[in-house]
Short mmCIF file of C-alpha atoms in Angstrom, two decimals:
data_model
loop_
_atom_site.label_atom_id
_atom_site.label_comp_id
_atom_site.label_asym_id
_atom_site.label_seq_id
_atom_site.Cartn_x
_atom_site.Cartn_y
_atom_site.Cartn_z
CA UNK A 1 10.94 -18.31 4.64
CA UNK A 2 14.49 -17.01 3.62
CA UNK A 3 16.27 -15.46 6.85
CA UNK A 4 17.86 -12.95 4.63
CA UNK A 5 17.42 -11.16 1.08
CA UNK A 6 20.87 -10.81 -1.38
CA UNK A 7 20.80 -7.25 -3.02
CA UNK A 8 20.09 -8.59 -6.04
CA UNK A 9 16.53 -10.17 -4.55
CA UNK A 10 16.22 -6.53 -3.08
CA UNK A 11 16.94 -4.90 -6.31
CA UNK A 12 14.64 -7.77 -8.18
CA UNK A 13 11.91 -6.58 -5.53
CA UNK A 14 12.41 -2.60 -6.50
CA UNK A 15 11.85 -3.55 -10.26
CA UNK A 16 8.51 -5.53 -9.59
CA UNK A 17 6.92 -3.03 -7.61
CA UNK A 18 8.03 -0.54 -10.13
CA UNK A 19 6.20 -2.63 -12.74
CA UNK A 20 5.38 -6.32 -11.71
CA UNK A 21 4.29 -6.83 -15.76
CA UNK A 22 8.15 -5.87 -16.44
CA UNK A 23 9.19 -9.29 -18.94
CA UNK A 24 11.79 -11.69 -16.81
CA UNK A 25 14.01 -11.09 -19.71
CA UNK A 26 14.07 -7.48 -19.38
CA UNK A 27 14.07 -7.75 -15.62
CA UNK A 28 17.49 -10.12 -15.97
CA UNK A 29 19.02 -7.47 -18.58
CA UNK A 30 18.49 -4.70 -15.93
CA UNK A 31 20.05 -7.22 -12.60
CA UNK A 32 22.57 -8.49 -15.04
CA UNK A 33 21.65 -12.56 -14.35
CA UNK A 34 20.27 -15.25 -16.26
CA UNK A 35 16.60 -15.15 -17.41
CA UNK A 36 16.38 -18.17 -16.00
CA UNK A 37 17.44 -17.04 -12.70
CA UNK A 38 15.08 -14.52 -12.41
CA UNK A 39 12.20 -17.13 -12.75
CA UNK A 40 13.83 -19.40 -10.34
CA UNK A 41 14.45 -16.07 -8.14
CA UNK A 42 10.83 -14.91 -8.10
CA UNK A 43 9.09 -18.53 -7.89
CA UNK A 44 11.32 -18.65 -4.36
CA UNK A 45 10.45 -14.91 -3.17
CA UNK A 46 6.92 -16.27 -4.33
CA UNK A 47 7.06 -19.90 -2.24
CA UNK A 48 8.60 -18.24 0.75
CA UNK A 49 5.98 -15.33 0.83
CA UNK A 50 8.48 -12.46 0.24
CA UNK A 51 5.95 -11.46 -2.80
CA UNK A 52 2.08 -12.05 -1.47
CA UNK A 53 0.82 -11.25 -4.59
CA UNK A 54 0.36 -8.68 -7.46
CA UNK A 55 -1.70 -6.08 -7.86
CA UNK A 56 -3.13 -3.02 -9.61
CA UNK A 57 -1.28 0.27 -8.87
CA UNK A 58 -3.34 3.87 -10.01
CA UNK A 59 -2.10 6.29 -12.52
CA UNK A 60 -0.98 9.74 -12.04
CA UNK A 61 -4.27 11.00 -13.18
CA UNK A 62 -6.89 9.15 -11.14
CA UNK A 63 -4.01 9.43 -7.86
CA UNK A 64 -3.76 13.09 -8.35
CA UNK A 65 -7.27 13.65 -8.53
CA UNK A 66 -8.30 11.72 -5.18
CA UNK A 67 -8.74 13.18 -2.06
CA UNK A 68 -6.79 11.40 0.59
CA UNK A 69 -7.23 11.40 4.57
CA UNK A 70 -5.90 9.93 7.83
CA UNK A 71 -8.70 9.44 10.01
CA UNK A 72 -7.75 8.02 13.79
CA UNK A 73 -10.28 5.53 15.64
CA UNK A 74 -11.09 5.67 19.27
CA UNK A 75 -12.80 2.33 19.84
CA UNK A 76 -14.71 0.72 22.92
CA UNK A 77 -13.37 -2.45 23.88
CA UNK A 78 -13.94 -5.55 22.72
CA UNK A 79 -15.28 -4.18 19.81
CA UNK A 80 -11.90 -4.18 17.71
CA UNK A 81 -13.26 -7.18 15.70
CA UNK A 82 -16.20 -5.73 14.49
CA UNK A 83 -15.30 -2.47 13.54
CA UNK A 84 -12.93 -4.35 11.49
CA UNK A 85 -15.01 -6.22 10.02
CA UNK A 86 -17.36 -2.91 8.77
CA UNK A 87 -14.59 -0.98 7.83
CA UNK A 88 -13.52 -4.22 5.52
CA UNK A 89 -16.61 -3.41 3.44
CA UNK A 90 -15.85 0.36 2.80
CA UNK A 91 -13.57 0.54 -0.62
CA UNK A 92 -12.57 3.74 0.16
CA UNK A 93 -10.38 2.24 3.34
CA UNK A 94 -7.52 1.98 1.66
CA UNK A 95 -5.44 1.08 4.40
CA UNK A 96 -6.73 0.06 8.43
CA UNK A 97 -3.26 -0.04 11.05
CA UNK A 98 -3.73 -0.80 14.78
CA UNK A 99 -1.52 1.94 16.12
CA UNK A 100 -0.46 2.53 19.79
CA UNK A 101 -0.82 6.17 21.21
CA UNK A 102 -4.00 7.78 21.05
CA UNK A 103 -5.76 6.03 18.90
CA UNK A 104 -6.46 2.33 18.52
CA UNK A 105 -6.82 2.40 14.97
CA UNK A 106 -5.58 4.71 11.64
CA UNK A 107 -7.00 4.61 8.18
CA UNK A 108 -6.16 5.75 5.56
CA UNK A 109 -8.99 6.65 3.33
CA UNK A 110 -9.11 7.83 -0.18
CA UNK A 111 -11.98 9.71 -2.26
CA UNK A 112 -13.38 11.17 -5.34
CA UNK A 113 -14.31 14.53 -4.02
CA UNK A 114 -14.38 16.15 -0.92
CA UNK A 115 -18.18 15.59 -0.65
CA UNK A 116 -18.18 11.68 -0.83
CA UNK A 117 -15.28 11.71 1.99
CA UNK A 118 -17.55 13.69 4.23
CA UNK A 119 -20.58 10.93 3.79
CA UNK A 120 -17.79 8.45 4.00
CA UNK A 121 -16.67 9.62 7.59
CA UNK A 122 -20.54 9.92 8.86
CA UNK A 123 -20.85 6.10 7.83
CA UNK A 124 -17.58 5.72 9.48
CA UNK A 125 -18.95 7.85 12.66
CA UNK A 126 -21.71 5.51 12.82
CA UNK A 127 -20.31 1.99 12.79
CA UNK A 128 -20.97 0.50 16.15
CA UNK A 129 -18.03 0.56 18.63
CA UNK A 130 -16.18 3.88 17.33
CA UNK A 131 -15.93 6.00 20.34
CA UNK A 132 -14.11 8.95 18.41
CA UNK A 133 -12.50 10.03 15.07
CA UNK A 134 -10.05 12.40 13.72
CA UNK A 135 -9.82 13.25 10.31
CA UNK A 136 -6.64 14.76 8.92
CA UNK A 137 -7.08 16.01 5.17
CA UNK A 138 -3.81 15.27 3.00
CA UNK A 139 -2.82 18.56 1.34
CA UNK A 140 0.05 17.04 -0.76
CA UNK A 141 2.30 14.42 -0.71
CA UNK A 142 6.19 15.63 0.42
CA UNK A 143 7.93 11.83 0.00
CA UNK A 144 6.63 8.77 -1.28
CA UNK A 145 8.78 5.65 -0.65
CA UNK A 146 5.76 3.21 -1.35
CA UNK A 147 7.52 1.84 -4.39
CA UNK A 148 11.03 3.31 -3.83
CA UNK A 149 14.35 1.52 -4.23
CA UNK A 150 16.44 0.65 -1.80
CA UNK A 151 19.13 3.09 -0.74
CA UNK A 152 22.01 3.01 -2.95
CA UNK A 153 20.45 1.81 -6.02
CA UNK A 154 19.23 3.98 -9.14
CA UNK A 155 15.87 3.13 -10.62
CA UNK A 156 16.61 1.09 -13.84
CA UNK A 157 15.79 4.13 -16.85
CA UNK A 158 15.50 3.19 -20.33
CA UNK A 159 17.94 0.69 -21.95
#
């Protein structure tokens, strides 16, 4: 893999996760290169597994309607693998970390309504190997860098 990324990979980056379907001519137009360059620039970010893959991200509509939670995992030893390997078959688990501190594990779990999150963490409760959970509810969303472009560089608008 590439020991370092050029700003213009970076910025390249920022514009694909804004919208990975963005044309490669439209996507040079905005970085100021060579169509051709931005082929030859993704098929290396691509090869050296800079960009794992594409993907499917939710509109406003269907992301403002979800409910959203952290939930923290207590888990017996030795039994890391398999709790894994149950959560991995919940779609709601949007996102499993091993943390340190308190917690061996944090999720990140997203619903349609309150009531399916609450039958979501019983299953959760009962997977084999979780010690303890705790659920924090996410109210709202203050910052959201998921997508965001790098410091010092304006998110192309409308040419």
């Amino acid at each position: 893999m590439s020991d370092s990324l050029d700003d213009t990979d970076r910025h390249l980056l920022s514009l694909l996760q804004a919208d990975a379907r963005e044309p490669a001519a439209t996507l040079a137009r905005k970085l100021g290169v060579a169509r051709t360059t931005v082929v030859a620039r993704i098929a290396r970010l691509e090869r050296d597994g800079v960009i794992a893959g594409y993907g499917v991200r939710l509109g406003q509509r269907l992301e403002h309607a979800a409910v959203r939670a952290y939930c923290g995992l207590s888990v017996a030893p030795k039994a890391g693998a398999a709790v894994v390997r149950a959560l991995e078959r919940l779609p709601e688990v949007e996102e499993l970390s091993a943390v340190s501190g308190q917690y061996d594990y944090m999720l990140a779990l997203r619903c349609e309504t309150n009531e399916q999150l609450d039958a979501l963490l019983d299953r959760i409760g009962l997977i084999e190997g979780i010690q303890h959970t705790h659920t924090s509810v996410v109210l709202s969303r203050k910052i959201d860098r998921r997508s965001a472009v790098p410091p010092g560089q304006a998110q192309g608008g409308p040419d």
